Amino acid sequence: MFARAALLVSVIQAVLLLGSVEARTWILERDGRAIYARRFGQAQPDVLMEIAAACGGGICDALADEAIAPLLAVQPECSQQDMADKIIDASRQFDTITQSKMIAAAVKYRQTEKNTPPDSSTNPPTLLNSVYCQKAPKNNQLNGLVQAQDAANDPNLFFDPATGTTVTRGSQPNTVPFDTNGTGVPDDVSGFYR
């Protein structure tokens, strides 16, 4: 029994000592050849560290961990905004300095680019934008904010996680940012309304 426990501890220590590991998995193939590689463990947005550090301790660490999933391609279009609202809601239990840090992190998080898969039906694969949330945020600090879109993406094509398909700008409401303040046309680069 002791030998098994010692072996298990040794294996865990060895895994921890290996550090970060890069892994690839080929998910799409054409003619038996992979056309788009996915990489894991390469990078995560700096804002996740800012969320974790905003209030110290378990609450912000848990929020930072929870904030990873809404940035993934298959998550609903409003999940990122809902998470930013949750961070602001959680900030209310802290002093004003901590609240300010958490709100700043939530605002930055809301404007972080979301992951989207490419449209592999084209050769080469077309890079897609993420669709926009079509409801007003709960907290007014997030009014008019949208996720960033990579400048390399086709500006007229979007990945819709609800259908798992590519949609064109204007073909459905979520291909244009939700206008919460009635000021006009969104600025896709900054994420703010002009």
CSV table of C-alpha atoms in Angstrom, one decimal:
chain,number,residue,atom,x,y,z
A,1,MET,CA,0.0,0.0,0.0
A,2,PHE,CA,2.8,2.4,1.0
A,3,ALA,CA,4.7,1.5,-2.2
A,4,ARG,CA,1.7,2.4,-4.4
A,5,ALA,CA,1.3,5.8,-2.6
A,6,ALA,CA,5.0,6.5,-3.0
A,7,LEU,CA,4.9,5.6,-6.7
A,8,LEU,CA,1.8,7.9,-7.2
A,9,VAL,CA,3.5,10.8,-5.5
A,10,SER,CA,6.6,10.3,-7.6
A,11,VAL,CA,4.6,10.2,-10.8
A,12,ILE,CA,2.8,13.4,-9.8
A,13,GLN,CA,6.1,15.1,-9.0
A,14,ALA,CA,7.5,14.1,-12.3
A,15,VAL,CA,4.5,15.5,-14.2
A,16,LEU,CA,4.8,18.8,-12.3
A,17,LEU,CA,8.5,19.1,-13.0
A,18,LEU,CA,7.9,18.7,-16.7
A,19,GLY,CA,6.3,22.2,-16.8
A,20,SER,CA,4.3,23.4,-19.8
A,21,VAL,CA,3.8,21.0,-22.6
A,22,GLU,CA,2.8,21.9,-26.1
A,23,ALA,CA,0.4,19.5,-27.7
A,24,ARG,CA,-1.1,19.4,-31.2
A,25,THR,CA,-4.1,17.6,-32.5
A,26,TRP,CA,-5.1,17.6,-36.1
A,27,ILE,CA,-8.8,18.1,-36.3
A,28,LEU,CA,-9.6,18.6,-39.9
A,29,GLU,CA,-8.3,16.6,-42.9
A,30,ARG,CA,-8.6,16.9,-46.6
A,31,ASP,CA,-7.2,14.0,-48.8
A,32,GLY,CA,-5.8,12.4,-45.6
A,33,ARG,CA,-3.7,15.5,-44.8
A,34,ALA,CA,-4.3,17.9,-41.9
A,35,ILE,CA,-5.3,21.4,-43.0
A,36,TYR,CA,-5.4,23.2,-39.7
A,37,ALA,CA,-3.5,22.5,-36.5
A,38,ARG,CA,-4.8,23.2,-33.1
A,39,ARG,CA,-2.3,24.0,-30.4
A,40,PHE,CA,-2.9,23.8,-26.7
A,41,GLY,CA,-1.1,25.4,-23.9
A,42,GLN,CA,0.5,28.1,-26.0
A,43,ALA,CA,-1.0,31.3,-24.7
A,44,GLN,CA,-3.9,32.7,-22.7
A,45,PRO,CA,-5.1,36.3,-22.5
A,46,ASP,CA,-3.2,38.5,-19.9
A,47,VAL,CA,-6.6,39.6,-18.6
A,48,LEU,CA,-7.1,36.3,-16.9
A,49,MET,CA,-4.1,37.0,-14.7
A,50,GLU,CA,-5.4,40.5,-14.0
A,51,ILE,CA,-8.8,39.0,-12.9
A,52,ALA,CA,-7.0,36.6,-10.6
A,53,ALA,CA,-4.8,39.3,-9.1
A,54,ALA,CA,-7.6,41.9,-8.8
A,55,CYS,CA,-8.9,40.8,-5.3
A,56,GLY,CA,-6.5,38.1,-4.3
A,57,GLY,CA,-7.6,34.9,-2.7
A,58,GLY,CA,-10.1,32.3,-3.8
A,59,ILE,CA,-12.9,34.5,-5.3
A,60,CYS,CA,-10.8,36.1,-8.1
A,61,ASP,CA,-8.9,32.9,-8.7
A,62,ALA,CA,-12.2,31.1,-9.2
A,63,LEU,CA,-13.5,33.9,-11.5
A,64,ALA,CA,-10.3,33.8,-13.6
A,65,ASP,CA,-10.7,30.0,-14.0
A,66,GLU,CA,-14.3,30.4,-14.9
A,67,ALA,CA,-13.5,33.2,-17.4
A,68,ILE,CA,-11.6,30.8,-19.7
A,69,ALA,CA,-14.6,28.9,-21.1
A,70,PRO,CA,-16.6,31.9,-22.4
A,71,LEU,CA,-13.7,32.7,-24.7
A,72,LEU,CA,-13.9,29.4,-26.5
A,73,ALA,CA,-15.5,29.1,-29.9
A,74,VAL,CA,-18.4,26.9,-29.0
A,75,GLN,CA,-19.7,29.0,-26.1
A,76,PRO,CA,-22.9,31.0,-26.5
A,77,GLU,CA,-22.5,34.5,-28.0
A,78,CYS,CA,-23.4,36.3,-24.7
A,79,SER,CA,-21.3,34.1,-22.4
A,80,GLN,CA,-18.3,36.5,-22.4
A,81,GLN,CA,-20.5,39.5,-21.6
A,82,ASP,CA,-22.3,37.5,-18.8
A,83,MET,CA,-18.9,36.6,-17.3
A,84,ALA,CA,-17.8,40.2,-17.3
A,85,ASP,CA,-21.1,41.1,-15.6
A,86,LYS,CA,-20.4,38.4,-13.0
A,87,ILE,CA,-16.9,39.8,-12.3
A,88,ILE,CA,-18.5,43.3,-11.7
A,89,ASP,CA,-21.2,41.8,-9.5
A,90,ALA,CA,-18.6,40.0,-7.4
A,91,SER,CA,-16.6,43.2,-7.0
A,92,ARG,CA,-19.4,44.8,-4.9
A,93,GLN,CA,-18.4,42.8,-1.8
A,94,PHE,CA,-14.9,44.5,-1.7
A,95,ASP,CA,-13.6,48.0,-1.0
A,96,THR,CA,-13.6,50.7,-3.7
A,97,ILE,CA,-9.9,50.1,-4.7
A,98,THR,CA,-10.5,46.4,-5.3
A,99,GLN,CA,-13.8,47.2,-7.0
A,100,SER,CA,-12.0,49.5,-9.4
A,101,LYS,CA,-9.4,46.8,-10.2
A,102,MET,CA,-12.1,44.2,-10.8
A,103,ILE,CA,-14.2,46.5,-12.9
A,104,ALA,CA,-11.2,47.4,-15.0
A,105,ALA,CA,-10.4,43.7,-15.5
A,106,ALA,CA,-14.0,43.0,-16.4
A,107,VAL,CA,-14.0,45.8,-19.0
A,108,LYS,CA,-10.8,44.5,-20.5
A,109,TYR,CA,-12.1,41.0,-20.5
A,110,ARG,CA,-15.3,42.0,-22.3
A,111,GLN,CA,-13.1,43.4,-25.1
A,112,THR,CA,-10.8,40.4,-25.4
A,113,GLU,CA,-10.9,38.5,-28.6
A,114,LYS,CA,-13.0,35.2,-28.6
A,115,ASN,CA,-11.6,32.0,-30.2
A,116,THR,CA,-13.2,31.0,-33.5
A,117,PRO,CA,-12.5,28.1,-35.8
A,118,PRO,CA,-11.6,28.8,-39.4
A,119,ASP,CA,-14.0,27.9,-42.2
A,120,SER,CA,-12.3,24.9,-43.6
A,121,SER,CA,-14.7,24.5,-46.6
A,122,THR,CA,-12.4,27.0,-48.4
A,123,ASN,CA,-8.9,26.4,-49.5
A,124,PRO,CA,-7.0,28.0,-47.7
A,125,PRO,CA,-9.3,28.0,-44.7
A,126,THR,CA,-11.0,31.4,-44.1
A,127,LEU,CA,-10.5,33.1,-40.7
A,128,LEU,CA,-13.8,34.0,-39.1
A,129,ASN,CA,-15.1,36.6,-36.6
A,130,SER,CA,-17.1,35.7,-33.6
A,131,VAL,CA,-20.8,36.8,-33.5
A,132,TYR,CA,-21.9,39.5,-31.2
A,133,CYS,CA,-24.1,39.3,-28.1
A,134,GLN,CA,-27.6,40.8,-28.8
A,135,LYS,CA,-28.6,41.8,-25.3
A,136,ALA,CA,-27.7,44.7,-23.1
A,137,PRO,CA,-25.2,44.0,-20.3
A,138,LYS,CA,-26.4,44.0,-16.7
A,139,ASN,CA,-23.8,46.5,-15.6
A,140,ASN,CA,-23.5,49.9,-17.3
A,141,GLN,CA,-19.7,49.8,-17.3
A,142,LEU,CA,-20.0,47.3,-20.1
A,143,ASN,CA,-22.4,49.3,-22.3
A,144,GLY,CA,-21.2,49.6,-25.9
A,145,LEU,CA,-18.4,47.2,-25.4
A,146,VAL,CA,-17.9,44.2,-27.7
A,147,GLN,CA,-15.1,41.6,-28.1
A,148,ALA,CA,-12.2,42.4,-30.4
A,149,GLN,CA,-12.0,40.8,-33.8
A,150,ASP,CA,-8.7,39.8,-35.3
A,151,ALA,CA,-7.8,42.1,-38.2
A,152,ALA,CA,-6.7,39.0,-40.2
A,153,ASN,CA,-10.3,37.7,-40.2
A,154,ASP,CA,-12.6,38.1,-43.2
A,155,PRO,CA,-14.7,41.1,-42.0
A,156,ASN,CA,-17.9,39.8,-43.6
A,157,LEU,CA,-17.8,36.2,-42.3
A,158,PHE,CA,-18.7,35.0,-38.7
A,159,PHE,CA,-18.7,31.7,-36.8
A,160,ASP,CA,-22.1,31.2,-35.2
A,161,PRO,CA,-21.7,28.8,-32.2
A,162,ALA,CA,-25.5,28.2,-32.1
A,163,THR,CA,-25.5,26.6,-35.5
A,164,GLY,CA,-21.8,25.7,-35.8
A,165,THR,CA,-21.7,27.3,-39.3
A,166,THR,CA,-20.3,30.3,-41.1
A,167,VAL,CA,-22.7,33.2,-41.5
A,168,THR,CA,-22.3,36.5,-43.5
A,169,ARG,CA,-22.5,40.0,-42.0
A,170,GLY,CA,-26.1,41.2,-42.1
A,171,SER,CA,-27.6,37.7,-42.6
A,172,GLN,CA,-28.6,37.6,-38.9
A,173,PRO,CA,-28.7,40.2,-36.1
A,174,ASN,CA,-25.7,38.9,-34.2
A,175,THR,CA,-23.3,39.7,-37.1
A,176,VAL,CA,-23.5,43.4,-36.0
A,177,PRO,CA,-22.8,44.6,-32.5
A,178,PHE,CA,-25.8,45.3,-30.2
A,179,ASP,CA,-26.2,49.1,-30.0
A,180,THR,CA,-27.0,49.8,-26.3
A,181,ASN,CA,-26.7,53.5,-26.5
A,182,GLY,CA,-28.3,54.5,-29.8
A,183,THR,CA,-25.2,56.3,-31.0
A,184,GLY,CA,-24.8,54.7,-34.3
A,185,VAL,CA,-22.3,52.5,-36.0
A,186,PRO,CA,-19.9,50.3,-34.0
A,187,ASP,CA,-16.1,50.6,-34.5
A,188,ASP,CA,-15.1,47.0,-35.0
A,189,VAL,CA,-11.5,47.7,-34.3
A,190,SER,CA,-11.8,49.3,-30.8
A,191,GLY,CA,-15.0,47.6,-29.7
A,192,PHE,CA,-16.6,51.0,-29.0
A,193,TYR,CA,-19.5,52.7,-30.6
A,194,ARG,CA,-18.7,55.9,-32.5
